[in-house]
mmCIF file of C-alpha atoms in Angstrom:
data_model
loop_
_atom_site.group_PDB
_atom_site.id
_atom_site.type_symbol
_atom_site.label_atom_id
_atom_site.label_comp_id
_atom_site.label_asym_id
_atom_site.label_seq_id
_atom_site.Cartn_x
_atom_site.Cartn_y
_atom_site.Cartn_z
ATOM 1 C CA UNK X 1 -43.661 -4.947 -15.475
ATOM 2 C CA UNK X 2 -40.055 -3.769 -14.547
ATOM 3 C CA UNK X 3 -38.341 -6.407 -12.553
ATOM 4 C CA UNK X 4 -35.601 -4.763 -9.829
ATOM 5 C CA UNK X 5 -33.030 -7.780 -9.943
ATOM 6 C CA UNK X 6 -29.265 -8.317 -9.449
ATOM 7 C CA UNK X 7 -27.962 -11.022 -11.671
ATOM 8 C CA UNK X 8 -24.381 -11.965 -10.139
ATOM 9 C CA UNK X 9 -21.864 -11.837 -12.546
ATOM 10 C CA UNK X 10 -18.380 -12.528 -10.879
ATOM 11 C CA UNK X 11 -17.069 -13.740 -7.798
ATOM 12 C CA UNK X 12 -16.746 -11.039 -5.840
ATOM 13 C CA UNK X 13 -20.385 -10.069 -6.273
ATOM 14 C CA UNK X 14 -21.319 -13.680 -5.121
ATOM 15 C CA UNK X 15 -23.640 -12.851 -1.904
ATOM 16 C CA UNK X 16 -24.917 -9.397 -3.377
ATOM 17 C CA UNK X 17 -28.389 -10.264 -5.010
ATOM 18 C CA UNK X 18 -29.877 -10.451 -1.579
ATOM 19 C CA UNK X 19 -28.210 -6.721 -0.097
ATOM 20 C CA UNK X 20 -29.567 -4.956 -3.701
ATOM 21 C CA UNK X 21 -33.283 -6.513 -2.865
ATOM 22 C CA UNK X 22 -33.406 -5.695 0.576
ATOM 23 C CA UNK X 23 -31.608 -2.393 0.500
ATOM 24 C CA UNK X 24 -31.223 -1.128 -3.231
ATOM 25 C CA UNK X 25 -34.227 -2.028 -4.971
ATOM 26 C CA UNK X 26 -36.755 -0.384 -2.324
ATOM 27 C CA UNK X 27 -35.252 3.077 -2.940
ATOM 28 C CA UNK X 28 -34.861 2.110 -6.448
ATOM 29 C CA UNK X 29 -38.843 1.566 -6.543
ATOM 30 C CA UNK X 30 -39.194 4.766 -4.747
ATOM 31 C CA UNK X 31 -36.971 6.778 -6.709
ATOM 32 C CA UNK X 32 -38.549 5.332 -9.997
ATOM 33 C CA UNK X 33 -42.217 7.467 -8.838
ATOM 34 C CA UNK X 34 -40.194 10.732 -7.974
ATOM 35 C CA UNK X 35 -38.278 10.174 -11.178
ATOM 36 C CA UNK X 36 -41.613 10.153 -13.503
ATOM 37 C CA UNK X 37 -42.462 13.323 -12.125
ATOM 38 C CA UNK X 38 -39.668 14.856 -12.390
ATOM 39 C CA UNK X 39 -39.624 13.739 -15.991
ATOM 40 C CA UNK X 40 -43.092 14.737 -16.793
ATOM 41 C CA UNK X 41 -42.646 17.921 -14.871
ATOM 42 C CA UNK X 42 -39.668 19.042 -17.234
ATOM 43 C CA UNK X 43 -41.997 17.705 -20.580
ATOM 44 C CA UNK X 44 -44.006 20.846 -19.052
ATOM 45 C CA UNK X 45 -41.037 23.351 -18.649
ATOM 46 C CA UNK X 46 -39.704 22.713 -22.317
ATOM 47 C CA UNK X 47 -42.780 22.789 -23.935
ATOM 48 C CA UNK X 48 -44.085 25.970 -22.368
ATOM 49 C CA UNK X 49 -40.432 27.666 -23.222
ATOM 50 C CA UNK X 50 -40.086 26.304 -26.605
ATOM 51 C CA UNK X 51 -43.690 28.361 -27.249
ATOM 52 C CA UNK X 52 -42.517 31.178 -25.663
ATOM 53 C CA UNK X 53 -39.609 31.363 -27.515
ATOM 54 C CA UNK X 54 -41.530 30.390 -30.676
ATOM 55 C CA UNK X 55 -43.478 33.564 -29.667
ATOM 56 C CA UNK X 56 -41.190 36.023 -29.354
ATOM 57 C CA UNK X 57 -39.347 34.890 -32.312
ATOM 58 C CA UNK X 58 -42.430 35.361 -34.405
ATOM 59 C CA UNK X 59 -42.762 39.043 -33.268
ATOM 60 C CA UNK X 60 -38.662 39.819 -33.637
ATOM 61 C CA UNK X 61 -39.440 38.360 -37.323
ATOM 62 C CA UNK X 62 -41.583 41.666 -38.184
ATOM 63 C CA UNK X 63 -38.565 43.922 -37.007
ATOM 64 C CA UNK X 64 -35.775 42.342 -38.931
ATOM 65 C CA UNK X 65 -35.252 38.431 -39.882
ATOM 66 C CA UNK X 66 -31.989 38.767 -37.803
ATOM 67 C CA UNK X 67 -33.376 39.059 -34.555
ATOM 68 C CA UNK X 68 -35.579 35.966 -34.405
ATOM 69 C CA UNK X 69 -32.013 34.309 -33.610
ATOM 70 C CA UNK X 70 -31.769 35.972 -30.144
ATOM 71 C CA UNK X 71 -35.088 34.090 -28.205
ATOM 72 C CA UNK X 72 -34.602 30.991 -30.225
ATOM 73 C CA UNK X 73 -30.999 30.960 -29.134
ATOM 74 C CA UNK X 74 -32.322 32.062 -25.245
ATOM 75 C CA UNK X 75 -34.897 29.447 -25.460
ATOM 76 C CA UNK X 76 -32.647 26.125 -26.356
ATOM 77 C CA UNK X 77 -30.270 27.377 -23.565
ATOM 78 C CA UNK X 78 -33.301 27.302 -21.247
ATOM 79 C CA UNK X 79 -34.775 24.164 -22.536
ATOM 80 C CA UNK X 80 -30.978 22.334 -22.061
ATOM 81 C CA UNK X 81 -30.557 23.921 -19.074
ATOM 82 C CA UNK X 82 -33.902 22.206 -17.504
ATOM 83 C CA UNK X 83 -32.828 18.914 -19.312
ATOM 84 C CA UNK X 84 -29.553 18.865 -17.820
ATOM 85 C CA UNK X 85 -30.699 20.270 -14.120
ATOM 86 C CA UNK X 86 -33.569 17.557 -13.762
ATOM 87 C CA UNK X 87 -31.754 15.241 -12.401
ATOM 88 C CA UNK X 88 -28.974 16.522 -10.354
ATOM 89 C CA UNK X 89 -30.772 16.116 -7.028
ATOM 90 C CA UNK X 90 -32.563 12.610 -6.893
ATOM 91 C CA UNK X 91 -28.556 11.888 -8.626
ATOM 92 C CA UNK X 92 -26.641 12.652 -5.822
ATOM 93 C CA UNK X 93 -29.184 11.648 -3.231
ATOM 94 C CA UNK X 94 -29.230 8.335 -4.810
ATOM 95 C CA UNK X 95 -25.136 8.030 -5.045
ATOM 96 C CA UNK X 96 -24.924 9.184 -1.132
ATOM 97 C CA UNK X 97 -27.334 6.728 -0.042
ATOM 98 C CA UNK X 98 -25.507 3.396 -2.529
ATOM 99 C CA UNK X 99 -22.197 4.018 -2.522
ATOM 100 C CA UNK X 100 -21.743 3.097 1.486
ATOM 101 C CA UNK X 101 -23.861 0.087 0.667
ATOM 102 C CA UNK X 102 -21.599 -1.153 -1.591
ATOM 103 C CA UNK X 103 -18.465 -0.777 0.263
ATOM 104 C CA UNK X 104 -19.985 -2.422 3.501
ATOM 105 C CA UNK X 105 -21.112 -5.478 1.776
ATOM 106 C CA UNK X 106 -17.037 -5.725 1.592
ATOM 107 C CA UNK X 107 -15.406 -6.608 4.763
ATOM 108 C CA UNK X 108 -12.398 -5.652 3.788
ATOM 109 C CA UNK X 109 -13.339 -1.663 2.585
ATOM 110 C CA UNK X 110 -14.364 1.481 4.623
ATOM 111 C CA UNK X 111 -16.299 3.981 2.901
ATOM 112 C CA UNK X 112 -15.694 7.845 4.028
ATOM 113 C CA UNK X 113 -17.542 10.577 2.044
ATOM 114 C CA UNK X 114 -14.463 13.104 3.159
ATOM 115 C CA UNK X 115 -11.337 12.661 0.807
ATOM 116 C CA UNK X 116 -8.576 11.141 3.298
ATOM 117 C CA UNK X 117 -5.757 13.997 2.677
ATOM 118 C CA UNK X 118 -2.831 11.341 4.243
ATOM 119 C CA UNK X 119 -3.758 9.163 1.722
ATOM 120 C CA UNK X 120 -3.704 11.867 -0.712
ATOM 121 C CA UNK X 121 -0.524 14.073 -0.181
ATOM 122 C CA UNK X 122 -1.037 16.616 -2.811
ATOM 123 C CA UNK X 123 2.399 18.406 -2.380
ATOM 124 C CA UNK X 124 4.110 15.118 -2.854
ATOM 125 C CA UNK X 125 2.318 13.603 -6.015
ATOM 126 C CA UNK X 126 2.625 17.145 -7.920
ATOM 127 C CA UNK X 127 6.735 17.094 -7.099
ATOM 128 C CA UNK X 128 6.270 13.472 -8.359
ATOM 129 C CA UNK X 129 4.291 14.278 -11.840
ATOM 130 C CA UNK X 130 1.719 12.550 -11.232
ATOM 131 C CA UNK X 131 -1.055 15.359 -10.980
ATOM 132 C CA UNK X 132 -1.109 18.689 -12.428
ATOM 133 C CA UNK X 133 -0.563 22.061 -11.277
ATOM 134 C CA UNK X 134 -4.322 23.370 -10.850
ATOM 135 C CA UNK X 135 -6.190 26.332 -10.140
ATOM 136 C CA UNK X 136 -8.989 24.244 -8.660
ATOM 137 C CA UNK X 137 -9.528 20.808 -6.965
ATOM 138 C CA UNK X 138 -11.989 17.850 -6.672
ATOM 139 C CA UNK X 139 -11.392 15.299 -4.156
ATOM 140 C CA UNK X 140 -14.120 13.142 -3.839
ATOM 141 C CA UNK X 141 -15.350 9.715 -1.034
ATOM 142 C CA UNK X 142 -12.061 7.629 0.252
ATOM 143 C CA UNK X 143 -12.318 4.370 -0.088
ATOM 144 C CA UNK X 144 -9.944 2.405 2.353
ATOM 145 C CA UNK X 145 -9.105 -1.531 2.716
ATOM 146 C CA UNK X 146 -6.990 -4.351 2.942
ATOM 147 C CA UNK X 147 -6.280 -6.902 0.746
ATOM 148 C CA UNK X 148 -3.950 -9.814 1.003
ATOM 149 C CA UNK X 149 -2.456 -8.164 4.076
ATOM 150 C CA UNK X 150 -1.737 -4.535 1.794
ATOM 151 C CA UNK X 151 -3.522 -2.195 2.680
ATOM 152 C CA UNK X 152 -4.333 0.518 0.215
ATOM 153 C CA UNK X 153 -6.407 3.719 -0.297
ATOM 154 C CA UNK X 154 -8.156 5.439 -3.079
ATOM 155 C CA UNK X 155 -9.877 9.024 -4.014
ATOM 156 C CA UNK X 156 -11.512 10.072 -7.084
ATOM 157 C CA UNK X 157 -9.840 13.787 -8.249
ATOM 158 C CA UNK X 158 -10.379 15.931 -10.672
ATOM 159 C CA UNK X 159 -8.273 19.042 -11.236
ATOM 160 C CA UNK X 160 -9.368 22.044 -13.329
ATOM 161 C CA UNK X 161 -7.488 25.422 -14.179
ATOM 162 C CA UNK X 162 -9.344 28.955 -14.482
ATOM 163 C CA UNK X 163 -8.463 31.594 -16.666
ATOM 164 C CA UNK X 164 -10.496 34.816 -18.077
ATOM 165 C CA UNK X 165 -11.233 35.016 -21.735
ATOM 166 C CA UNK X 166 -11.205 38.216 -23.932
ATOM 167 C CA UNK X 167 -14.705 39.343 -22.015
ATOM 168 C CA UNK X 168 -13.384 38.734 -18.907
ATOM 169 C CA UNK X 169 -15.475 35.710 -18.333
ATOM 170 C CA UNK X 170 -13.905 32.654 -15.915
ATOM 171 C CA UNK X 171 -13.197 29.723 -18.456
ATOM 172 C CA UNK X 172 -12.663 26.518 -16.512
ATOM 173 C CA UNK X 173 -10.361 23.896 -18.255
ATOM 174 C CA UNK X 174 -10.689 20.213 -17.076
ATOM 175 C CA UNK X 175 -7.089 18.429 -16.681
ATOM 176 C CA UNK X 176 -7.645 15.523 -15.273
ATOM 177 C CA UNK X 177 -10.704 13.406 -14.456
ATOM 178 C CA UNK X 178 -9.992 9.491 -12.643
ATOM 179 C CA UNK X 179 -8.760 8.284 -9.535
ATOM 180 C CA UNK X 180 -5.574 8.242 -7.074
ATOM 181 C CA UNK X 181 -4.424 5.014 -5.351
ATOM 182 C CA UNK X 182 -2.196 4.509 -2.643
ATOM 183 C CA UNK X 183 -0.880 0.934 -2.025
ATOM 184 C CA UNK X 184 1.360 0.091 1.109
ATOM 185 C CA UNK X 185 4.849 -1.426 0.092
ATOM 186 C CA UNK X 186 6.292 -4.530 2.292
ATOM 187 C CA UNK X 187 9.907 -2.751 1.825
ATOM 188 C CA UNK X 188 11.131 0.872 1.368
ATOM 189 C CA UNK X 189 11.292 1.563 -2.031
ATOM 190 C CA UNK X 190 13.364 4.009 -4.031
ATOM 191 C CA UNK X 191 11.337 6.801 -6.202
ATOM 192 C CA UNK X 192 10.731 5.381 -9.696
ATOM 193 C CA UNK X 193 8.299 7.229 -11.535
ATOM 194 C CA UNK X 194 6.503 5.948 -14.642
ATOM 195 C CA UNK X 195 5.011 8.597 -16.768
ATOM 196 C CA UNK X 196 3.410 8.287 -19.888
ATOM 197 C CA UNK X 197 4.925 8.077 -23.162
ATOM 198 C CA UNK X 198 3.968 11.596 -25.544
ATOM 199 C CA UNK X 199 6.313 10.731 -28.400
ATOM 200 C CA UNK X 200 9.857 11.175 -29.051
ATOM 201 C CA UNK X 201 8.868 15.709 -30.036
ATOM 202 C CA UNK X 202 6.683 16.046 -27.134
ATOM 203 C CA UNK X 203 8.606 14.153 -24.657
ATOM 204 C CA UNK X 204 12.196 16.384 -25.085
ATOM 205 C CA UNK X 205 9.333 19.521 -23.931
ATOM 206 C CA UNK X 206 8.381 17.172 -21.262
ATOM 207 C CA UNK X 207 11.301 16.472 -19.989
ATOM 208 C CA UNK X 208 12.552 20.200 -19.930
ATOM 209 C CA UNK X 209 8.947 21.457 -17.748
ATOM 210 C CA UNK X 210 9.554 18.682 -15.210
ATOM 211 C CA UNK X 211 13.368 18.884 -15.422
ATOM 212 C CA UNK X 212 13.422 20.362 -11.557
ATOM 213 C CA UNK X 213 11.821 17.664 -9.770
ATOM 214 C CA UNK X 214 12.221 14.854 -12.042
ATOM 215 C CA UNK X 215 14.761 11.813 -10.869
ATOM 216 C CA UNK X 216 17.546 11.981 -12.682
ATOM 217 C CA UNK X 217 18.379 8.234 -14.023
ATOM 218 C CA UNK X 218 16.501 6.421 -16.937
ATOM 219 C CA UNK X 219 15.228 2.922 -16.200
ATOM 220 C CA UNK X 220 14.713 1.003 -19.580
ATOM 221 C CA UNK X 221 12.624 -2.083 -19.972
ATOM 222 C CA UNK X 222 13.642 -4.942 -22.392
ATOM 223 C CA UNK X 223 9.844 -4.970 -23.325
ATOM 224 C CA UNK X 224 9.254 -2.860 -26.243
ATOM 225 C CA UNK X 225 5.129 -2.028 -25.170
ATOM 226 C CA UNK X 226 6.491 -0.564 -22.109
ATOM 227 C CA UNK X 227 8.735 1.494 -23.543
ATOM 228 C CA UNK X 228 6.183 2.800 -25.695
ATOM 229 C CA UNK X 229 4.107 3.536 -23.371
ATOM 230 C CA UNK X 230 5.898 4.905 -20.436
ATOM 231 C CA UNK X 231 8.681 7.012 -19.831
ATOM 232 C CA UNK X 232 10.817 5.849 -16.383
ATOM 233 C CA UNK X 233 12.876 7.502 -14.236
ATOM 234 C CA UNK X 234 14.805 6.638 -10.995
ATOM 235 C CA UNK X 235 17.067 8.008 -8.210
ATOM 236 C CA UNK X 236 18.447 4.961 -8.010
ATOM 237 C CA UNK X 237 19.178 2.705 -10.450
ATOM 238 C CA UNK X 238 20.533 -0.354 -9.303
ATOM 239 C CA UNK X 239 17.821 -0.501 -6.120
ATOM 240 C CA UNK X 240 15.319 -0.030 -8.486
ATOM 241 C CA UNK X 241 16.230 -2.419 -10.729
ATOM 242 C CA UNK X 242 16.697 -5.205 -8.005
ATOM 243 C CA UNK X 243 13.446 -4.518 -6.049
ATOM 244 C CA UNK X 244 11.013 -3.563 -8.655
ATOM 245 C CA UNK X 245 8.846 -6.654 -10.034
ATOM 246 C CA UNK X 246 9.628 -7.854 -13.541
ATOM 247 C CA UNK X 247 6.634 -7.337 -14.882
ATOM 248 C CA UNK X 248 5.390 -4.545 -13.313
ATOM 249 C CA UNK X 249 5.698 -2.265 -16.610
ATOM 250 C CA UNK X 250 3.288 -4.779 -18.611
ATOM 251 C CA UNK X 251 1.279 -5.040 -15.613
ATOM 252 C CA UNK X 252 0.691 -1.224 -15.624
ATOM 253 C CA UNK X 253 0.026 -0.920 -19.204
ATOM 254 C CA UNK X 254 -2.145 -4.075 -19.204
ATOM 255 C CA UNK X 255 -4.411 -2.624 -16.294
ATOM 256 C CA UNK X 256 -4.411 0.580 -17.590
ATOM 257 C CA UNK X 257 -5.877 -0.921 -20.761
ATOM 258 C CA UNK X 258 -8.481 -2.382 -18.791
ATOM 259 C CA UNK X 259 -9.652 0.644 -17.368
ATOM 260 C CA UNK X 260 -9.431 3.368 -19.798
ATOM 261 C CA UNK X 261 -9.059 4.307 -23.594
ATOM 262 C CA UNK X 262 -5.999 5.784 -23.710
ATOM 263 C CA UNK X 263 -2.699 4.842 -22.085
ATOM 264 C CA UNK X 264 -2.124 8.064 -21.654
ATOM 265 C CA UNK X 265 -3.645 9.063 -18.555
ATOM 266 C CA UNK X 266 -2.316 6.430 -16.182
ATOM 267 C CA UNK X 267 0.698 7.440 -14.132
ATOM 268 C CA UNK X 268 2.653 5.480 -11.308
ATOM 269 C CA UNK X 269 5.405 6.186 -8.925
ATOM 270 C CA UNK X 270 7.075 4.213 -5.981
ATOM 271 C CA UNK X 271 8.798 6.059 -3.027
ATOM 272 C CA UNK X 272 9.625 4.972 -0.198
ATOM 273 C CA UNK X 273 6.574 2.331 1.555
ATOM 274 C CA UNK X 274 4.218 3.707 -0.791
ATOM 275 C CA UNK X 275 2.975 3.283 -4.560
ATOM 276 C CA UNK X 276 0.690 6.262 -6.258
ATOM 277 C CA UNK X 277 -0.965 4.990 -9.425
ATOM 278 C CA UNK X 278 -3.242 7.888 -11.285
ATOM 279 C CA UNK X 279 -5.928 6.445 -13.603
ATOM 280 C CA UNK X 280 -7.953 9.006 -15.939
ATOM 281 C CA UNK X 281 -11.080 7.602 -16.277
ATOM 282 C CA UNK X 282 -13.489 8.334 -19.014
ATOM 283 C CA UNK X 283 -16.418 7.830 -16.765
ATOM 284 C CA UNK X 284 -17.466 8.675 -13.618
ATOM 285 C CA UNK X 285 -16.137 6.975 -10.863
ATOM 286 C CA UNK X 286 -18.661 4.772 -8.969
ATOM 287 C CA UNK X 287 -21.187 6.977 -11.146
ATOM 288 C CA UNK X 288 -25.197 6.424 -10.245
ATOM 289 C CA UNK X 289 -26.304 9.207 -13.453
ATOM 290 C CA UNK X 290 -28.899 6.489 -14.181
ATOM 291 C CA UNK X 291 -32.304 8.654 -14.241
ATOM 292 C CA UNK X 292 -32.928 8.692 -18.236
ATOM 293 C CA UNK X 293 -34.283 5.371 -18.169
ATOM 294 C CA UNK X 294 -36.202 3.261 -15.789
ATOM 295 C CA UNK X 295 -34.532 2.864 -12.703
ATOM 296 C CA UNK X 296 -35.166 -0.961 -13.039
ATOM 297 C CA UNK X 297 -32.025 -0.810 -15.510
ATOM 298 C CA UNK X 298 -29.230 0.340 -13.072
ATOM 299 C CA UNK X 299 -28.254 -3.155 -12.096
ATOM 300 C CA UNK X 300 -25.667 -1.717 -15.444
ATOM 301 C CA UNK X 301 -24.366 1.038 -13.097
ATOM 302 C CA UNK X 302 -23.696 -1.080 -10.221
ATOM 303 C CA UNK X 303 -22.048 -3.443 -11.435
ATOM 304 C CA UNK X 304 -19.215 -0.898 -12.494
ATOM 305 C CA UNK X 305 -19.281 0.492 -8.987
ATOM 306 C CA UNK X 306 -18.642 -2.637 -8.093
ATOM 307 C CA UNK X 307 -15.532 -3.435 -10.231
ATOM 308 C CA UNK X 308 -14.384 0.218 -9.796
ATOM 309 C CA UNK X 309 -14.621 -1.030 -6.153
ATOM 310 C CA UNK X 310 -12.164 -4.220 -7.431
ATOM 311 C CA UNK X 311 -9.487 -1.680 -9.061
ATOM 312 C CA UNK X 312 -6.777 -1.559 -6.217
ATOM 313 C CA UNK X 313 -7.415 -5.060 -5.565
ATOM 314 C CA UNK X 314 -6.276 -6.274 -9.012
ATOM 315 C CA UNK X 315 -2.624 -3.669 -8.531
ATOM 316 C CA UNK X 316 -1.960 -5.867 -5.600
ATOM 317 C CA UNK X 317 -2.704 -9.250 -7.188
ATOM 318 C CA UNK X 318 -0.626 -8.093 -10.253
ATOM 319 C CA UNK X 319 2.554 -7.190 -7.673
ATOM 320 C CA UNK X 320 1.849 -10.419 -5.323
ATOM 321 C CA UNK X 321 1.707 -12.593 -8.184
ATOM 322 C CA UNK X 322 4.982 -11.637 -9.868
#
């Protein structure tokens, strides 16, 4: 039988085992029933589709052998559509009800399922680079705390643009997937902005899109990884070369390798008391989709949440600890 456990794995989950048996694993076990029927319910749904399908192929195969194409074509849609749909609900009923658990057990981190839009100044990070122009946007939970006396805030986004294809269809185009920090400063900072590192072709295009709202002055770093990875720029050079950490480029590029697959998709920019850092992630952030297997086996899925909880923590540790 299926044992609902939490196995602590790291310090910061030391206490937790006892919060996901008393208030996890009993919606888990709950969840698990509902799941099963929802599973065996869709078994149904394809099967009786796939025969209809099967069907009306059959019968379009004594017309011409073309048009058996059409219901068999109709009839995967509908059998991935079902697959895909089956779990949307108990999904984000689920991620509602254990994402505020998770933040409480900190006492250091408020949860809010409304994107905090002063902690996420749009206008600002676009004339900074560090999101994209979009025709459509995601903002999902705010997560707000304090750590080592900095406080800090952070929103998954997403950002999509729209366009209409030869048919006049609406295409939607994902641009970027991750999450937006904001981490207080102890003094007023100038802008420095750290944007990733295309290559020498793609970078000269760059360069010339963002030319308008782009500081002016190149900051160099004598460590050649940082320079590879990042392009910097600064309205003021000596400032920012006086109050920006030593090691903050290898810091960046060392967290962004922690966190995603491509350094790529990380951005960063200080101005004024505030530092942005934008993380493409190649998962879902404090993601629950864990209703293909038993439910048993999402200790996995928590334990992410739980480190994605950890990701502004380790920025500050890497700036304190210069």
């Amino acid at each position: 039988m299926s044992q609902y456990i939490f196995l602590e794995q790291h310090e910061y989950e030391e206490g937790f085992s006892e919060v996901y048996k008393t208030k996890i694993a009993p919606i888990l076990q709950n969840m698990e029933i509902e799941r099963k029927n929802c599973v065996m319910r869709s078994r149904i749904w394809i099967a009786i589709l796939a025969m209809v399908s099967a069907c009306l192929a059959w019968q379009a195969l004594k017309l011409h052998p073309v048009l058996p194409l059409f219901p068999l074509l109709a009839g995967a849609g509908a059998v991935l559509f079902v697959f895909l749909s089956r779990h949307d609900n108990a999904h984000g009923e689920f991620t509602n009800i254990v994402r505020p658990i998770l933040c409480s057990f900190f006492d250091d981190i408020t949860y809010s399922k409304a994107p905090n839009q002063d902690a996420f100044p749009s206008d600002q990070l676009r004339n900074l680079n560090l999101i994209p122009a979009a025709d459509r946007t995601y903002l999902g939970p705010s997560i707000e705390g304090t750590w080592r006396n900095v406080s800090y805030s952070m929103t998954e986004a997403s950002f999509y643009s729209e366009r209409r294809d030869n048919e006049g269809d609406r295409v939607s185009r994902r641009l970027f997937s991750g999450v937006v920090m904001n981490v207080e400063c102890f003094v007023s900072m100038p802008t420095i902005v750290f944007l990733p590192d295309f290559g020498e072709t793609l970078n000269k295009v760059y360069r010339w899109t963002i030319r308008n709202n782009r500081p002016k002055q190149k900051l160099h770093f004598p460590a050649g990884a940082v320079e590879d990875a990042f392009e910097v720029y600064t309205d003021d050079l000596d400032r920012a070369q006086n109050l920006l950490p030593p090691n903050f480029g290898l810091k960046l590029l060392e967290f962004s390798g922690a966190y995603q697959k491509t350094k790529r998709s990380i951005s960063a920019a200080f101005q004024g008391k505030k530092l942005f850092i934008v993380i493409g992630l190649d998962r879902g952030f404090m993601d629950f989709d864990v209703f293909d297997a038993p439910l048993s086996e999402a200790e996995v899925k928590i334990h992410e949440a739980l480190a994605d909880l950890m990701m502004p923590r380790k920025i500050i540790d890497s700036l304190l600890d210069q």
